[in-house]
């Protein structure tokens, strides 16, 4: 029974010491701790709000980037189509120029007069008498302004290596 009384007395003394600690005026420290917790909660809430705002901005930027990627793809396809169209037109033009040259040579070489042409046909073919264009102009069929703009545009790279890169922003670590 003595040990039991000793244990009860020890418990009572511990309880009295704890009551004294609480009544020593540590309330100010507890109030300051509560205020600090409230400040940190408000900071966390603001940070969480900013995070949401930046996530929205990121989603908008990714949407805009994907739209621009689609536009770029369409523009590249259009450039390819226009290049092929120009090449076909140039090939057709060269073919017609060769045919005109053959007709001119045939008419010039016909000294026997076996080819009979009406006045309307002669006037239509009168441009053949002007002679051949100078050799310096023959190789340069395009206008100089087009060549100049072509040289400016030649800096545009159609390199598609950036398309092989994975720009998935979900993989980017923050």
PDB file of C-alpha atoms in Angstrom:
ATOM      1  CA  UNK A   1       0.000   0.000   0.000  1.00  0.00           C
ATOM      2  CA  UNK A   2       2.933   2.304   0.621  1.00  0.00           C
ATOM      3  CA  UNK A   3       4.106   1.921  -2.946  1.00  0.00           C
ATOM      4  CA  UNK A   4       0.638   2.622  -4.172  1.00  0.00           C
ATOM      5  CA  UNK A   5       0.468   5.790  -2.111  1.00  0.00           C
ATOM      6  CA  UNK A   6       3.886   6.733  -3.393  1.00  0.00           C
ATOM      7  CA  UNK A   7       2.747   6.318  -6.997  1.00  0.00           C
ATOM      8  CA  UNK A   8      -0.395   8.367  -6.410  1.00  0.00           C
ATOM      9  CA  UNK A   9       1.633  11.054  -4.692  1.00  0.00           C
ATOM     10  CA  UNK A  10       4.135  11.139  -7.623  1.00  0.00           C
ATOM     11  CA  UNK A  11       1.281  11.455 -10.102  1.00  0.00           C
ATOM     12  CA  UNK A  12      -0.221  14.280  -8.026  1.00  0.00           C
ATOM     13  CA  UNK A  13       3.109  16.116  -7.963  1.00  0.00           C
ATOM     14  CA  UNK A  14       3.506  15.773 -11.742  1.00  0.00           C
ATOM     15  CA  UNK A  15       0.003  17.119 -12.223  1.00  0.00           C
ATOM     16  CA  UNK A  16       0.694  20.091  -9.940  1.00  0.00           C
ATOM     17  CA  UNK A  17       3.925  20.876 -11.844  1.00  0.00           C
ATOM     18  CA  UNK A  18       2.098  20.816 -15.166  1.00  0.00           C
ATOM     19  CA  UNK A  19      -0.617  23.111 -13.831  1.00  0.00           C
ATOM     20  CA  UNK A  20       2.071  25.502 -12.622  1.00  0.00           C
ATOM     21  CA  UNK A  21       3.729  25.459 -16.052  1.00  0.00           C
ATOM     22  CA  UNK A  22       0.427  26.266 -17.732  1.00  0.00           C
ATOM     23  CA  UNK A  23      -0.349  29.043 -15.285  1.00  0.00           C
ATOM     24  CA  UNK A  24       3.080  30.685 -15.578  1.00  0.00           C
ATOM     25  CA  UNK A  25       1.915  33.023 -18.318  1.00  0.00           C
ATOM     26  CA  UNK A  26       2.836  31.033 -21.393  1.00  0.00           C
ATOM     27  CA  UNK A  27      -0.488  32.106 -22.866  1.00  0.00           C
ATOM     28  CA  UNK A  28       1.262  34.829 -24.847  1.00  0.00           C
ATOM     29  CA  UNK A  29       3.513  32.244 -26.458  1.00  0.00           C
ATOM     30  CA  UNK A  30       0.517  30.037 -27.277  1.00  0.00           C
ATOM     31  CA  UNK A  31      -1.342  33.003 -28.766  1.00  0.00           C
ATOM     32  CA  UNK A  32       1.736  33.924 -30.848  1.00  0.00           C
ATOM     33  CA  UNK A  33       1.988  30.303 -31.996  1.00  0.00           C
ATOM     34  CA  UNK A  34      -1.680  30.365 -33.035  1.00  0.00           C
ATOM     35  CA  UNK A  35      -1.113  33.650 -34.932  1.00  0.00           C
ATOM     36  CA  UNK A  36       1.926  32.168 -36.676  1.00  0.00           C
ATOM     37  CA  UNK A  37      -0.122  29.133 -37.699  1.00  0.00           C
ATOM     38  CA  UNK A  38      -2.814  31.452 -39.096  1.00  0.00           C
ATOM     39  CA  UNK A  39      -0.204  33.473 -41.037  1.00  0.00           C
ATOM     40  CA  UNK A  40       1.258  30.302 -42.529  1.00  0.00           C
ATOM     41  CA  UNK A  41      -2.235  29.060 -43.419  1.00  0.00           C
ATOM     42  CA  UNK A  42      -2.953  32.345 -45.252  1.00  0.00           C
ATOM     43  CA  UNK A  43       0.401  32.170 -47.085  1.00  0.00           C
ATOM     44  CA  UNK A  44      -0.317  28.595 -48.082  1.00  0.00           C
ATOM     45  CA  UNK A  45      -3.775  29.607 -49.318  1.00  0.00           C
ATOM     46  CA  UNK A  46      -2.315  32.457 -51.432  1.00  0.00           C
ATOM     47  CA  UNK A  47       0.337  30.125 -52.816  1.00  0.00           C
ATOM     48  CA  UNK A  48      -2.317  27.552 -53.654  1.00  0.00           C
ATOM     49  CA  UNK A  49      -4.359  30.245 -55.426  1.00  0.00           C
ATOM     50  CA  UNK A  50      -1.286  31.367 -57.412  1.00  0.00           C
ATOM     51  CA  UNK A  51      -0.566  27.760 -58.322  1.00  0.00           C
ATOM     52  CA  UNK A  52      -4.077  27.410 -59.737  1.00  0.00           C
ATOM     53  CA  UNK A  53      -3.677  30.643 -61.688  1.00  0.00           C
ATOM     54  CA  UNK A  54      -0.345  29.519 -63.151  1.00  0.00           C
ATOM     55  CA  UNK A  55      -1.767  26.109 -64.030  1.00  0.00           C
ATOM     56  CA  UNK A  56      -4.517  27.879 -65.980  1.00  0.00           C
ATOM     57  CA  UNK A  57      -1.934  30.047 -67.739  1.00  0.00           C
ATOM     58  CA  UNK A  58       0.116  26.966 -68.557  1.00  0.00           C
ATOM     59  CA  UNK A  59      -2.906  25.200 -70.024  1.00  0.00           C
ATOM     60  CA  UNK A  60      -3.724  28.259 -72.148  1.00  0.00           C
ATOM     61  CA  UNK A  61      -0.120  28.460 -73.351  1.00  0.00           C
ATOM     62  CA  UNK A  62      -0.079  24.755 -74.208  1.00  0.00           C
ATOM     63  CA  UNK A  63      -3.360  25.115 -76.095  1.00  0.00           C
ATOM     64  CA  UNK A  64      -1.984  28.089 -78.002  1.00  0.00           C
ATOM     65  CA  UNK A  65       1.251  26.234 -78.727  1.00  0.00           C
ATOM     66  CA  UNK A  66      -0.624  23.221 -80.082  1.00  0.00           C
ATOM     67  CA  UNK A  67      -2.752  25.523 -82.261  1.00  0.00           C
ATOM     68  CA  UNK A  68       0.422  27.176 -83.561  1.00  0.00           C
ATOM     69  CA  UNK A  69       1.941  23.746 -84.210  1.00  0.00           C
ATOM     70  CA  UNK A  70      -1.095  22.873 -86.336  1.00  0.00           C
ATOM     71  CA  UNK A  71      -0.796  26.180 -88.207  1.00  0.00           C
ATOM     72  CA  UNK A  72       2.912  25.534 -88.763  1.00  0.00           C
ATOM     73  CA  UNK A  73       2.181  22.071 -90.121  1.00  0.00           C
ATOM     74  CA  UNK A  74      -0.441  23.480 -92.500  1.00  0.00           C
ATOM     75  CA  UNK A  75       1.916  26.263 -93.589  1.00  0.00           C
ATOM     76  CA  UNK A  76       4.697  23.760 -94.289  1.00  0.00           C
ATOM     77  CA  UNK A  77       2.308  21.620 -96.301  1.00  0.00           C
ATOM     78  CA  UNK A  78       1.147  24.684 -98.229  1.00  0.00           C
ATOM     79  CA  UNK A  79       4.758  25.651 -98.967  1.00  0.00           C
ATOM     80  CA  UNK A  80       5.427  22.127-100.249  1.00  0.00           C
ATOM     81  CA  UNK A  81       2.327  22.302-102.473  1.00  0.00           C
ATOM     82  CA  UNK A  82       3.333  25.713-103.828  1.00  0.00           C
ATOM     83  CA  UNK A  83       6.894  24.550-104.518  1.00  0.00           C
ATOM     84  CA  UNK A  84       5.589  21.543-106.455  1.00  0.00           C
ATOM     85  CA  UNK A  85       3.107  23.753-108.330  1.00  0.00           C
ATOM     86  CA  UNK A  86       5.886  26.201-109.261  1.00  0.00           C
ATOM     87  CA  UNK A  87       8.123  23.355-110.422  1.00  0.00           C
ATOM     88  CA  UNK A  88       5.315  21.980-112.627  1.00  0.00           C
ATOM     89  CA  UNK A  89       4.654  25.452-114.055  1.00  0.00           C
ATOM     90  CA  UNK A  90       8.361  25.954-114.782  1.00  0.00           C
ATOM     91  CA  UNK A  91       8.548  22.546-116.464  1.00  0.00           C
ATOM     92  CA  UNK A  92       5.482  23.376-118.583  1.00  0.00           C
ATOM     93  CA  UNK A  93       6.996  26.746-119.470  1.00  0.00           C
ATOM     94  CA  UNK A  94      10.274  25.130-120.532  1.00  0.00           C
ATOM     95  CA  UNK A  95       8.374  22.583-122.616  1.00  0.00           C
ATOM     96  CA  UNK A  96       6.423  25.344-124.372  1.00  0.00           C
ATOM     97  CA  UNK A  97       9.608  27.359-124.935  1.00  0.00           C
ATOM     98  CA  UNK A  98      11.232  24.317-126.550  1.00  0.00           C
ATOM     99  CA  UNK A  99       8.187  23.869-128.798  1.00  0.00           C
ATOM    100  CA  UNK A 100       8.263  27.551-129.771  1.00  0.00           C
ATOM    101  CA  UNK A 101      11.980  27.287-130.512  1.00  0.00           C
ATOM    102  CA  UNK A 102      11.355  24.234-132.697  1.00  0.00           C
ATOM    103  CA  UNK A 103       8.612  26.076-134.595  1.00  0.00           C
ATOM    104  CA  UNK A 104      10.894  29.084-135.026  1.00  0.00           C
ATOM    105  CA  UNK A 105      13.734  26.926-136.319  1.00  0.00           C
ATOM    106  CA  UNK A 106      11.365  25.100-138.633  1.00  0.00           C
ATOM    107  CA  UNK A 107      10.041  28.368-140.064  1.00  0.00           C
ATOM    108  CA  UNK A 108      13.517  29.882-140.415  1.00  0.00           C
ATOM    109  CA  UNK A 109      14.918  26.816-142.105  1.00  0.00           C
ATOM    110  CA  UNK A 110      12.042  26.547-144.596  1.00  0.00           C
ATOM    111  CA  UNK A 111      13.614  28.267-147.583  1.00  0.00           C
ATOM    112  CA  UNK A 112      11.586  26.306-150.115  1.00  0.00           C
ATOM    113  CA  UNK A 113       8.326  27.928-148.978  1.00  0.00           C
ATOM    114  CA  UNK A 114       6.555  24.627-148.412  1.00  0.00           C
ATOM    115  CA  UNK A 115       4.893  25.992-145.287  1.00  0.00           C
ATOM    116  CA  UNK A 116       2.008  28.250-146.300  1.00  0.00           C
ATOM    117  CA  UNK A 117       0.709  30.560-143.559  1.00  0.00           C
ATOM    118  CA  UNK A 118      -2.171  33.010-143.637  1.00  0.00           C
ATOM    119  CA  UNK A 119      -1.658  36.649-142.647  1.00  0.00           C
ATOM    120  CA  UNK A 120      -3.350  35.979-139.304  1.00  0.00           C
ATOM    121  CA  UNK A 121      -0.956  33.104-138.588  1.00  0.00           C
ATOM    122  CA  UNK A 122       2.010  35.214-139.676  1.00  0.00           C
ATOM    123  CA  UNK A 123       1.045  38.048-137.351  1.00  0.00           C
ATOM    124  CA  UNK A 124       0.513  35.579-134.506  1.00  0.00           C
ATOM    125  CA  UNK A 125       3.997  34.133-135.099  1.00  0.00           C
ATOM    126  CA  UNK A 126       5.699  37.500-135.683  1.00  0.00           C
ATOM    127  CA  UNK A 127       7.178  37.439-132.180  1.00  0.00           C
ATOM    128  CA  UNK A 128       9.414  34.594-133.325  1.00  0.00           C
ATOM    129  CA  UNK A 129      11.366  37.013-135.545  1.00  0.00           C
ATOM    130  CA  UNK A 130      12.592  38.965-132.541  1.00  0.00           C
ATOM    131  CA  UNK A 131      15.302  36.427-132.031  1.00  0.00           C
ATOM    132  CA  UNK A 132      16.335  34.520-128.973  1.00  0.00           C
ATOM    133  CA  UNK A 133      16.563  36.189-125.606  1.00  0.00           C
ATOM    134  CA  UNK A 134      20.063  37.003-124.496  1.00  0.00           C
ATOM    135  CA  UNK A 135      21.898  34.158-122.823  1.00  0.00           C
ATOM    136  CA  UNK A 136      22.249  36.147-119.596  1.00  0.00           C
ATOM    137  CA  UNK A 137      18.474  36.498-119.340  1.00  0.00           C
ATOM    138  CA  UNK A 138      17.745  32.942-120.468  1.00  0.00           C
ATOM    139  CA  UNK A 139      18.986  31.407-117.237  1.00  0.00           C
ATOM    140  CA  UNK A 140      17.288  34.019-115.080  1.00  0.00           C
ATOM    141  CA  UNK A 141      13.580  33.761-115.917  1.00  0.00           C
ATOM    142  CA  UNK A 142      12.236  35.184-112.706  1.00  0.00           C
ATOM    143  CA  UNK A 143      11.953  38.783-111.735  1.00  0.00           C
ATOM    144  CA  UNK A 144      14.775  40.141-109.655  1.00  0.00           C
ATOM    145  CA  UNK A 145      12.379  41.164-106.882  1.00  0.00           C
ATOM    146  CA  UNK A 146      11.185  37.607-106.606  1.00  0.00           C
ATOM    147  CA  UNK A 147      14.776  36.423-106.446  1.00  0.00           C
ATOM    148  CA  UNK A 148      15.515  39.009-103.796  1.00  0.00           C
ATOM    149  CA  UNK A 149      12.535  37.993-101.717  1.00  0.00           C
ATOM    150  CA  UNK A 150      13.475  34.387-102.316  1.00  0.00           C
ATOM    151  CA  UNK A 151      16.919  35.051-100.931  1.00  0.00           C
ATOM    152  CA  UNK A 152      15.391  36.701 -97.887  1.00  0.00           C
ATOM    153  CA  UNK A 153      13.045  33.788 -97.423  1.00  0.00           C
ATOM    154  CA  UNK A 154      15.795  31.272 -98.002  1.00  0.00           C
ATOM    155  CA  UNK A 155      16.814  31.809 -94.390  1.00  0.00           C
ATOM    156  CA  UNK A 156      13.606  30.081 -93.368  1.00  0.00           C
ATOM    157  CA  UNK A 157      14.483  26.622 -92.259  1.00  0.00           C
ATOM    158  CA  UNK A 158      12.170  23.770 -93.017  1.00  0.00           C
ATOM    159  CA  UNK A 159      14.121  21.601 -90.629  1.00  0.00           C
ATOM    160  CA  UNK A 160      11.689  19.324 -88.860  1.00  0.00           C
ATOM    161  CA  UNK A 161      14.044  18.057 -86.168  1.00  0.00           C
ATOM    162  CA  UNK A 162      12.219  20.059 -83.511  1.00  0.00           C
ATOM    163  CA  UNK A 163       9.106  18.040 -84.268  1.00  0.00           C
ATOM    164  CA  UNK A 164      10.872  14.895 -83.123  1.00  0.00           C
ATOM    165  CA  UNK A 165      11.490  16.374 -79.682  1.00  0.00           C
ATOM    166  CA  UNK A 166       8.969  15.572 -76.978  1.00  0.00           C
ATOM    167  CA  UNK A 167       7.740  18.865 -75.580  1.00  0.00           C
ATOM    168  CA  UNK A 168       5.315  17.242 -73.152  1.00  0.00           C
ATOM    169  CA  UNK A 169       5.224  19.697 -70.286  1.00  0.00           C
ATOM    170  CA  UNK A 170       3.970  17.063 -67.881  1.00  0.00           C
ATOM    171  CA  UNK A 171       7.448  15.568 -67.967  1.00  0.00           C
ATOM    172  CA  UNK A 172       9.099  18.825 -66.985  1.00  0.00           C
ATOM    173  CA  UNK A 173      10.032  18.750 -63.318  1.00  0.00           C
ATOM    174  CA  UNK A 174       9.241  21.834 -61.281  1.00  0.00           C
TER     175      UNK A 174
END
